Amino acid sequence: MTYAIDHIGLLVTNDVESGDGPLGVRRDVALVIDGGRVAAIEPAGVHADDGVDAGGRCVMPGFVDSHTHLVFAGDRSDEFVARMAGAPYRAGGITTTVDATRAASDDELTRLLDVRVAESRRNGITTTEIKSGYGLTVDHEARLLRVAGAATTETTFLGAHVVPAEYAGRPDDYVELVRTSMLDAVAGSCRWVDAFCEVGAFDADQCRAILTAASGRGLGTRLHANQLGHGPGVQLAVELGCASADHCTYLTDADIEALAGSSTVATFLPATDFSTRQPYPDARRVIDAGATVALATNCNPGSSYTSSMSFCIALAVRDMHMTIEEAVLAATVGGAAALRRPDLGRLSVGSRADAILLDAPSYTHLVYRPGMPLIARVWQA
Ligand code: NIG
C-alpha cells in the first residue's frame, strides 16, 4: 500500500545526488512511501493508495536527537532561576534528580517518559537517544534502561553520571561498581555506554576504565566532554574511538585537530549553553577543520529542559555561526552519524520514511521565525 505526501513545494532529501545544494533539495514533488521506506520521489500529482497534500509547503527529514536524558522525575526549575540570577551550573545538581527518580515507581517514570517522548515527536524528532544516569545503583540503572528501552532502541547506560552520595569520598569504588556489576546488569538492555568526563564528575582515567570495559562487551561508546571547561574529554573520546564527543563547548586547537582526524562526531548541545549561560562552542572552526558535527537537545531537568530541535538550530545559526544548511544537516544526518545509523536523517529512495511537514515554504523559516510552532505534521516510518 503506497502513501504519498504530494505537492511538496520544497523537499529536503539530504542526498546531494538526488537534489540541489548541500541539502539535496527538490521542488514541486511528491514523496511516495511504501512499507515505511521512501519508495520514490516523483513530480507532484501522483496517484497513491493514501496520502496528504502538502499544499506547497516544505517537507524535510525528521530530526535525529542523539543526546537526551529523558527518564527522570522531579523538577529543578529553582536551579534555573538561580542561574538566571548569576549562579553557575554545577554537576552536583544531578543528585537532586537522582533522589526524585529513585523515589518514583516504574509506572510513574514510564508515564513521565511517554509525555516527554510525545513532546519530542511534536517537535519533529523522529529518533531519540535516551540515557540512564539518574539511578546510580545497579537496580535503579537497570530499571531506567528498561523504561527507556520501551521508547527507543537508542538506549545509553550513563552510570558514570556523577558519584552518588553513598560513594562520597570513594569515587574509585563507584567506578569499579559501574564497570563490573552495573555493566553486567545493563549490558543486555543498552546499545551505548557514556560517561561524564568533567571536574566534579569523572576524570579521564575513570572514564577510560568504564568505556574500555564497555567496548570489551561490544557496546558502542560516547562521552560527555569539555562541557564546563577545558579538559581531556574530547581527546579521550577520539582515543577510544567513541561515536561522539558531546557538548564540546570548550575546545583547544588540539581538540579540534583530534576531532577532524577522527570518526568521532562533535555533538553540540546549544540549548545547554543557553540554559547554563555558558559560551557557545566554536562550531565554525570545528566544521572548517573537517570534523562531522551533530546538534542535539540534551533534554534533561538540570541543564537543558527543552526538546525543541528548532530552537537548537536557531541558536546554532544565530550564535554559533553555522549556516542554516549546516544546522539542518547537523540535526538530521549529523545526529544519525553520532548514532551510527546511516539509515536515518535522509529522504532518498530506500531511507526510512521519517519526515516532517513544516508550516512554511522553506526550512529557513526554522531560524527566521524562532519559537514558532512550525512543525505541522510528523511521520515515523
Ligand atoms: O549533559 N552533564 C551531564 N549531564 C547533563 C546534565 C544533567 C543534569 O544536570 O541533571 C548534561 O548537561
CSV table of C-alpha atoms and ligand atoms in Angstrom, one decimal:
chain,number,residue,atom,x,y,z
A,1,MET,CA,0.0,0.0,0.0
A,2,THR,CA,1.5,3.3,-1.1
A,3,TYR,CA,1.2,6.6,0.8
A,4,ALA,CA,2.2,9.9,-0.9
A,5,ILE,CA,3.0,13.3,0.6
A,6,ASP,CA,2.0,15.2,-2.5
A,7,HIS,CA,2.5,18.8,-3.8
A,8,ILE,CA,5.6,19.4,-1.7
A,9,GLY,CA,6.9,22.9,-2.6
A,10,LEU,CA,10.4,22.2,-1.2
A,11,LEU,CA,11.7,18.7,-0.3
A,12,VAL,CA,14.9,18.4,1.7
A,13,THR,CA,16.4,15.0,0.9
A,14,ASN,CA,19.9,15.5,2.5
A,15,ASP,CA,21.1,13.5,-0.5
A,16,VAL,CA,23.3,15.6,-2.8
A,17,GLU,CA,23.0,13.1,-5.5
A,18,SER,CA,19.2,13.4,-5.8
A,19,GLY,CA,18.8,17.2,-5.5
A,20,ASP,CA,20.4,20.6,-5.4
A,21,GLY,CA,22.7,22.2,-3.0
A,22,PRO,CA,24.1,20.9,0.3
A,23,LEU,CA,20.6,19.6,1.3
A,24,GLY,CA,19.8,18.0,-2.0
A,25,VAL,CA,16.5,19.9,-2.3
A,26,ARG,CA,13.8,19.1,-4.9
A,27,ARG,CA,10.9,21.4,-5.8
A,28,ASP,CA,7.2,20.6,-6.6
A,29,VAL,CA,7.4,16.9,-5.9
A,30,ALA,CA,5.6,14.0,-4.2
A,31,LEU,CA,7.3,11.7,-1.7
A,32,VAL,CA,6.0,8.2,-2.2
A,33,ILE,CA,6.3,5.8,0.8
A,34,ASP,CA,5.8,2.1,0.8
A,35,GLY,CA,6.4,-0.3,3.7
A,36,GLY,CA,7.8,2.6,5.9
A,37,ARG,CA,10.5,3.5,3.4
A,38,VAL,CA,10.8,6.1,0.7
A,39,ALA,CA,9.8,4.3,-2.5
A,40,ALA,CA,10.1,7.2,-5.0
A,41,ILE,CA,10.3,11.0,-5.4
A,42,GLU,CA,8.0,11.9,-8.3
A,43,PRO,CA,6.8,15.2,-9.9
A,44,ALA,CA,3.8,16.5,-7.9
A,45,GLY,CA,0.4,15.0,-8.7
A,46,VAL,CA,1.0,11.2,-8.2
A,47,HIS,CA,-1.6,8.5,-7.6
A,48,ALA,CA,-1.2,6.6,-4.3
A,49,ASP,CA,-3.4,4.4,-2.1
A,50,ASP,CA,-3.5,7.1,0.6
A,51,GLY,CA,-1.7,10.3,1.4
A,52,VAL,CA,-1.8,14.0,2.2
A,53,ASP,CA,-1.4,17.3,0.2
A,54,ALA,CA,1.4,19.4,1.5
A,55,GLY,CA,0.0,22.4,-0.2
A,56,GLY,CA,3.3,23.7,-1.5
A,57,ARG,CA,5.0,23.6,2.0
A,58,CYS,CA,8.4,22.3,2.9
A,59,VAL,CA,9.0,18.6,3.9
A,60,MET,CA,12.3,17.5,5.4
A,61,PRO,CA,13.8,14.5,7.3
A,62,GLY,CA,12.7,14.1,10.9
A,63,PHE,CA,15.2,15.3,13.5
A,64,VAL,CA,17.6,12.7,15.0
A,65,ASP,CA,18.2,13.7,18.6
A,66,SER,CA,21.3,11.9,19.7
A,67,HIS,CA,21.6,13.1,23.3
A,68,THR,CA,18.8,13.2,25.9
A,69,HIS,CA,18.3,12.3,29.5
A,70,LEU,CA,14.5,11.8,29.3
A,71,VAL,CA,13.9,9.3,32.1
A,72,PHE,CA,13.7,11.3,35.3
A,73,ALA,CA,11.3,12.5,38.0
A,74,GLY,CA,11.3,15.8,39.9
A,75,ASP,CA,11.8,19.4,39.0
A,76,ARG,CA,14.8,21.7,39.1
A,77,SER,CA,13.4,25.0,37.9
A,78,ASP,CA,14.7,26.6,41.1
A,79,GLU,CA,18.3,25.9,39.9
A,80,PHE,CA,17.4,27.5,36.5
A,81,VAL,CA,16.0,30.6,38.3
A,82,ALA,CA,19.2,30.9,40.4
A,83,ARG,CA,21.3,30.6,37.3
A,84,MET,CA,19.5,33.4,35.6
A,85,ALA,CA,20.3,35.5,38.8
A,86,GLY,CA,24.0,34.7,38.4
A,87,ALA,CA,24.6,31.2,40.0
A,88,PRO,CA,26.8,28.8,38.0
A,89,TYR,CA,25.6,25.4,36.7
A,90,ARG,CA,27.1,22.6,38.9
A,91,ALA,CA,27.3,18.8,38.1
A,92,GLY,CA,26.2,18.2,41.7
A,93,GLY,CA,22.6,19.2,40.9
A,94,ILE,CA,22.2,15.8,39.3
A,95,THR,CA,21.9,14.2,42.7
A,96,THR,CA,18.6,16.1,43.3
A,97,THR,CA,17.1,14.3,40.3
A,98,VAL,CA,18.7,11.0,41.4
A,99,ASP,CA,16.7,11.3,44.7
A,100,ALA,CA,13.4,12.1,42.9
A,101,THR,CA,13.9,9.4,40.3
A,102,ARG,CA,14.8,6.7,42.8
A,103,ALA,CA,11.6,7.5,44.7
A,104,ALA,CA,9.4,7.2,41.6
A,105,SER,CA,7.7,4.0,40.6
A,106,ASP,CA,8.2,2.3,37.2
A,107,ASP,CA,4.7,3.4,36.2
A,108,GLU,CA,5.4,7.0,37.1
A,109,LEU,CA,8.7,7.0,35.2
A,110,THR,CA,7.0,5.5,32.2
A,111,ARG,CA,4.2,8.0,32.3
A,112,LEU,CA,6.6,10.9,32.5
A,113,LEU,CA,8.8,9.5,29.7
A,114,ASP,CA,5.8,9.0,27.4
A,115,VAL,CA,4.8,12.6,27.9
A,116,ARG,CA,8.3,13.8,27.0
A,117,VAL,CA,8.7,11.5,24.0
A,118,ALA,CA,5.3,12.7,22.7
A,119,GLU,CA,6.5,16.3,23.2
A,120,SER,CA,9.7,15.5,21.2
A,121,ARG,CA,7.6,14.0,18.4
A,122,ARG,CA,5.5,17.1,18.2
A,123,ASN,CA,8.8,19.0,17.8
A,124,GLY,CA,9.7,16.9,14.8
A,125,ILE,CA,12.1,14.5,16.5
A,126,THR,CA,11.6,11.0,15.0
A,127,THR,CA,14.6,9.3,16.6
A,128,THR,CA,15.6,9.8,20.2
A,129,GLU,CA,18.6,8.5,22.1
A,130,ILE,CA,17.8,8.2,25.8
A,131,LYS,CA,20.3,7.8,28.7
A,132,SER,CA,20.0,6.4,32.1
A,133,GLY,CA,22.1,8.2,34.8
A,134,TYR,CA,19.6,9.2,37.4
A,135,GLY,CA,19.5,5.8,39.2
A,136,LEU,CA,23.2,5.2,40.0
A,137,THR,CA,22.7,1.8,41.7
A,138,VAL,CA,22.7,-1.5,39.9
A,139,ASP,CA,18.9,-1.9,40.2
A,140,HIS,CA,17.9,1.6,39.5
A,141,GLU,CA,20.2,2.0,36.4
A,142,ALA,CA,18.8,-1.3,35.1
A,143,ARG,CA,15.3,-0.1,35.7
A,144,LEU,CA,15.8,3.2,33.9
A,145,LEU,CA,17.2,1.4,30.9
A,146,ARG,CA,14.2,-0.9,30.9
A,147,VAL,CA,11.9,2.1,30.9
A,148,ALA,CA,13.9,3.8,28.2
A,149,GLY,CA,14.0,0.7,26.1
A,150,ALA,CA,10.2,0.7,25.7
A,151,ALA,CA,10.6,4.1,23.9
A,152,THR,CA,13.7,3.7,21.8
A,153,THR,CA,16.3,1.3,20.6
A,154,GLU,CA,19.0,4.0,21.1
A,155,THR,CA,19.5,3.5,24.8
A,156,THR,CA,22.6,4.6,26.7
A,157,PHE,CA,23.9,3.5,30.0
A,158,LEU,CA,25.3,6.5,32.0
A,159,GLY,CA,26.1,5.0,35.4
A,160,ALA,CA,29.1,7.3,35.4
A,161,HIS,CA,27.0,10.5,35.5
A,162,VAL,CA,28.1,11.6,39.0
A,163,VAL,CA,29.4,9.8,42.1
A,164,PRO,CA,26.2,9.1,44.2
A,165,ALA,CA,26.1,10.2,47.8
A,166,GLU,CA,26.6,6.7,49.2
A,167,TYR,CA,30.0,6.6,47.5
A,168,ALA,CA,31.1,10.1,48.6
A,169,GLY,CA,34.9,10.2,49.0
A,170,ARG,CA,35.2,6.7,47.3
A,171,PRO,CA,34.9,7.6,43.6
A,172,ASP,CA,37.2,4.7,42.5
A,173,ASP,CA,35.0,2.2,44.3
A,174,TYR,CA,32.0,3.6,42.4
A,175,VAL,CA,33.8,3.4,39.1
A,176,GLU,CA,34.7,-0.2,39.9
A,177,LEU,CA,31.0,-1.0,40.5
A,178,VAL,CA,30.0,0.8,37.3
A,179,ARG,CA,32.5,-1.1,35.1
A,180,THR,CA,31.7,-4.5,36.6
A,181,SER,CA,28.4,-5.4,38.3
A,182,MET,CA,26.4,-2.4,36.9
A,183,LEU,CA,27.6,-3.1,33.4
A,184,ASP,CA,26.8,-6.8,33.8
A,185,ALA,CA,23.3,-5.9,34.8
A,186,VAL,CA,22.6,-3.5,31.9
A,187,ALA,CA,24.7,-4.8,29.0
A,188,GLY,CA,21.7,-6.6,27.5
A,189,SER,CA,19.5,-3.5,27.6
A,190,CYS,CA,21.7,-0.7,26.2
A,191,ARG,CA,23.3,0.0,22.9
A,192,TRP,CA,25.7,2.6,24.2
A,193,VAL,CA,27.7,3.5,27.2
A,194,ASP,CA,28.5,7.1,28.2
A,195,ALA,CA,30.4,8.9,31.0
A,196,PHE,CA,30.6,12.4,32.2
A,197,CYS,CA,34.2,13.5,31.9
A,198,GLU,CA,34.4,16.7,33.9
A,199,VAL,CA,35.7,18.3,37.1
A,200,GLY,CA,33.1,17.3,39.7
A,201,ALA,CA,32.2,14.1,37.8
A,202,PHE,CA,34.8,11.6,36.5
A,203,ASP,CA,38.4,12.1,35.4
A,204,ALA,CA,39.9,10.7,32.2
A,205,ASP,CA,41.3,7.5,33.8
A,206,GLN,CA,37.9,6.7,35.4
A,207,CYS,CA,36.1,7.3,32.1
A,208,ARG,CA,38.7,5.3,30.2
A,209,ALA,CA,38.2,2.3,32.5
A,210,ILE,CA,34.5,2.3,32.1
A,211,LEU,CA,34.4,2.9,28.3
A,212,THR,CA,37.1,0.3,27.7
A,213,ALA,CA,35.0,-2.3,29.7
A,214,ALA,CA,32.0,-1.3,27.6
A,215,SER,CA,33.9,-1.8,24.3
A,216,GLY,CA,35.1,-5.1,25.5
A,217,ARG,CA,31.5,-6.2,25.7
A,218,GLY,CA,30.8,-5.0,22.2
A,219,LEU,CA,28.8,-1.9,23.3
A,220,GLY,CA,29.2,1.5,21.5
A,221,THR,CA,30.7,4.4,23.4
A,222,ARG,CA,30.1,8.1,23.7
A,223,LEU,CA,31.4,10.7,26.1
A,224,HIS,CA,30.2,14.0,27.7
A,225,ALA,CA,33.3,16.1,27.0
A,226,ASN,CA,34.5,19.6,27.6
A,227,GLN,CA,31.1,20.9,28.9
A,228,LEU,CA,32.1,23.2,31.8
A,229,GLY,CA,35.8,23.9,30.9
A,230,HIS,CA,38.8,22.7,29.0
A,231,GLY,CA,39.8,19.1,29.8
A,232,PRO,CA,40.8,15.7,28.5
A,233,GLY,CA,37.3,14.6,27.4
A,234,VAL,CA,37.4,15.3,23.6
A,235,GLN,CA,40.8,13.7,23.1
A,236,LEU,CA,39.8,10.8,25.2
A,237,ALA,CA,36.7,10.3,23.1
A,238,VAL,CA,38.9,10.3,20.0
A,239,GLU,CA,41.5,8.0,21.5
A,240,LEU,CA,38.8,5.5,22.4
A,241,GLY,CA,37.0,5.7,19.1
A,242,CYS,CA,33.8,6.9,20.7
A,243,ALA,CA,30.9,7.5,18.3
A,244,SER,CA,30.5,11.1,19.7
A,245,ALA,CA,32.0,13.6,22.0
A,246,ASP,CA,29.1,15.6,23.3
A,247,HIS,CA,29.0,19.3,24.4
A,248,CYS,CA,32.4,20.4,23.0
A,249,THR,CA,31.8,23.8,24.5
A,250,TYR,CA,35.5,24.4,25.4
A,251,LEU,CA,37.9,23.3,22.6
A,252,THR,CA,41.6,23.8,22.1
A,253,ASP,CA,43.2,23.7,18.7
A,254,ALA,CA,44.5,20.2,19.6
A,255,ASP,CA,40.9,19.1,20.4
A,256,ILE,CA,39.7,20.4,17.1
A,257,GLU,CA,42.5,18.7,15.2
A,258,ALA,CA,41.8,15.4,17.0
A,259,LEU,CA,38.1,15.6,16.1
A,260,ALA,CA,38.9,16.5,12.5
A,261,GLY,CA,41.2,13.5,12.1
A,262,SER,CA,38.7,11.0,13.6
A,263,SER,CA,35.3,9.4,13.1
A,264,THR,CA,34.1,10.8,16.4
A,265,VAL,CA,31.2,13.2,15.8
A,266,ALA,CA,31.3,16.5,17.7
A,267,THR,CA,27.8,16.9,19.1
A,268,PHE,CA,26.8,20.4,20.1
A,269,LEU,CA,24.1,21.0,22.6
A,270,PRO,CA,23.5,24.7,22.4
A,271,ALA,CA,20.3,24.8,24.4
A,272,THR,CA,22.5,23.7,27.3
A,273,ASP,CA,24.9,26.6,26.8
A,274,PHE,CA,21.8,28.9,26.6
A,275,SER,CA,20.3,27.5,29.8
A,276,THR,CA,23.5,27.5,31.8
A,277,ARG,CA,24.7,30.9,30.5
A,278,GLN,CA,27.9,29.5,29.0
A,279,PRO,CA,29.7,30.5,25.9
A,280,TYR,CA,28.6,28.7,22.7
A,281,PRO,CA,31.0,26.2,21.1
A,282,ASP,CA,33.2,27.4,18.2
A,283,ALA,CA,31.3,25.4,15.6
A,284,ARG,CA,32.8,27.3,12.7
A,285,ARG,CA,36.3,26.2,13.5
A,286,VAL,CA,35.2,22.6,14.1
A,287,ILE,CA,33.4,22.4,10.8
A,288,ASP,CA,36.0,24.3,8.8
A,289,ALA,CA,38.6,21.8,10.2
A,290,GLY,CA,36.6,19.0,8.6
A,291,ALA,CA,35.0,17.3,11.6
A,292,THR,CA,31.5,15.8,11.4
A,293,VAL,CA,29.1,17.7,13.7
A,294,ALA,CA,25.7,17.0,15.2
A,295,LEU,CA,23.1,19.1,17.1
A,296,ALA,CA,21.1,17.5,19.9
A,297,THR,CA,18.7,18.9,22.5
A,298,ASN,CA,20.2,17.3,25.7
A,299,CYS,CA,16.7,17.4,27.1
A,300,ASN,CA,17.2,17.0,30.9
A,301,PRO,CA,15.9,18.7,34.0
A,302,GLY,CA,19.2,20.3,35.0
A,303,SER,CA,21.0,21.9,32.1
A,304,SER,CA,18.6,22.0,29.2
A,305,TYR,CA,14.9,21.3,29.6
A,306,THR,CA,13.7,21.5,26.0
A,307,SER,CA,13.1,19.1,23.2
A,308,SER,CA,12.8,21.8,20.6
A,309,MET,CA,15.4,21.0,17.9
A,310,SER,CA,14.2,24.0,16.0
A,311,PHE,CA,15.4,26.2,18.9
A,312,CYS,CA,18.8,24.4,18.8
A,313,ILE,CA,19.0,25.0,15.1
A,314,ALA,CA,18.2,28.7,15.6
A,315,LEU,CA,20.9,29.0,18.3
A,316,ALA,CA,23.4,27.2,16.1
A,317,VAL,CA,22.9,29.6,13.3
A,318,ARG,CA,22.4,32.8,15.3
A,319,ASP,CA,25.1,32.2,17.9
A,320,MET,CA,27.4,29.5,16.6
A,321,HIS,CA,27.7,30.9,13.1
A,322,MET,CA,26.7,27.7,11.4
A,323,THR,CA,24.9,28.2,8.1
A,324,ILE,CA,21.2,27.2,8.1
A,325,GLU,CA,22.0,24.3,5.9
A,326,GLU,CA,24.8,23.1,8.2
A,327,ALA,CA,22.5,23.3,11.2
A,328,VAL,CA,19.7,21.4,9.4
A,329,LEU,CA,22.3,18.7,8.4
A,330,ALA,CA,23.7,18.5,11.9
A,331,ALA,CA,20.2,18.0,13.4
A,332,THR,CA,19.4,15.2,10.9
A,333,VAL,CA,22.3,13.3,9.3
A,334,GLY,CA,24.7,14.6,11.9
A,335,GLY,CA,22.6,13.0,14.7
A,336,ALA,CA,22.3,9.8,12.6
A,337,ALA,CA,26.1,9.8,12.3
A,338,ALA,CA,26.5,10.2,16.0
A,339,LEU,CA,24.3,7.2,16.5
A,340,ARG,CA,26.0,5.3,13.7
A,341,ARG,CA,22.6,5.0,11.9
A,342,PRO,CA,23.2,5.6,8.2
A,343,ASP,CA,19.5,4.6,7.6
A,344,LEU,CA,18.3,7.8,9.3
A,345,GLY,CA,18.3,11.5,8.5
A,346,ARG,CA,17.7,11.4,4.8
A,347,LEU,CA,14.7,11.2,2.5
A,348,SER,CA,16.1,9.4,-0.5
A,349,VAL,CA,14.8,6.2,-2.1
A,350,GLY,CA,15.3,3.4,0.4
A,351,SER,CA,15.6,5.6,3.5
A,352,ARG,CA,13.3,5.1,6.4
A,353,ALA,CA,10.3,7.5,5.9
A,354,ASP,CA,10.8,9.7,8.9
A,355,ALA,CA,9.6,13.1,7.7
A,356,ILE,CA,8.2,16.4,8.9
A,357,LEU,CA,5.9,18.8,7.2
A,358,LEU,CA,6.7,22.5,8.0
A,359,ASP,CA,4.0,25.1,8.1
A,360,ALA,CA,6.4,27.2,6.0
A,361,PRO,CA,7.7,27.2,2.4
A,362,SER,CA,11.3,26.5,3.4
A,363,TYR,CA,13.5,25.1,6.2
A,364,THR,CA,15.0,28.6,6.5
A,365,HIS,CA,11.8,29.6,8.5
A,366,LEU,CA,13.0,27.4,11.4
A,367,VAL,CA,15.6,30.1,12.1
A,368,TYR,CA,13.7,33.1,10.5
A,369,ARG,CA,10.7,32.5,12.7
A,370,PRO,CA,12.3,31.3,16.0
A,371,GLY,CA,9.9,30.0,18.7
A,372,MET,CA,7.0,29.5,16.3
A,373,PRO,CA,5.2,26.1,16.1
A,374,LEU,CA,6.2,25.3,12.5
A,375,ILE,CA,6.1,21.5,12.7
A,376,ALA,CA,2.7,20.8,11.2
A,377,ARG,CA,2.9,17.0,10.9
A,378,VAL,CA,5.4,14.2,11.7
A,379,TRP,CA,5.7,10.8,10.1
A,380,GLN,CA,7.7,7.9,11.6
A,381,ALA,CA,8.4,5.2,9.0
B,1,NIG,O1,24.5,16.7,29.6
B,1,NIG,N1,26.4,16.9,32.0
B,1,NIG,C1,25.8,16.0,32.4
B,1,NIG,N2,24.6,15.6,32.2
B,1,NIG,C2,23.6,16.6,31.7
B,1,NIG,C3,23.1,17.4,32.8
B,1,NIG,C4,22.3,16.6,33.8
B,1,NIG,C5,21.7,17.4,34.9
B,1,NIG,O2,22.1,18.5,35.3
B,1,NIG,O3,20.7,16.8,35.5
B,1,NIG,C6,24.1,17.3,30.6
B,1,NIG,O4,24.1,18.6,30.6
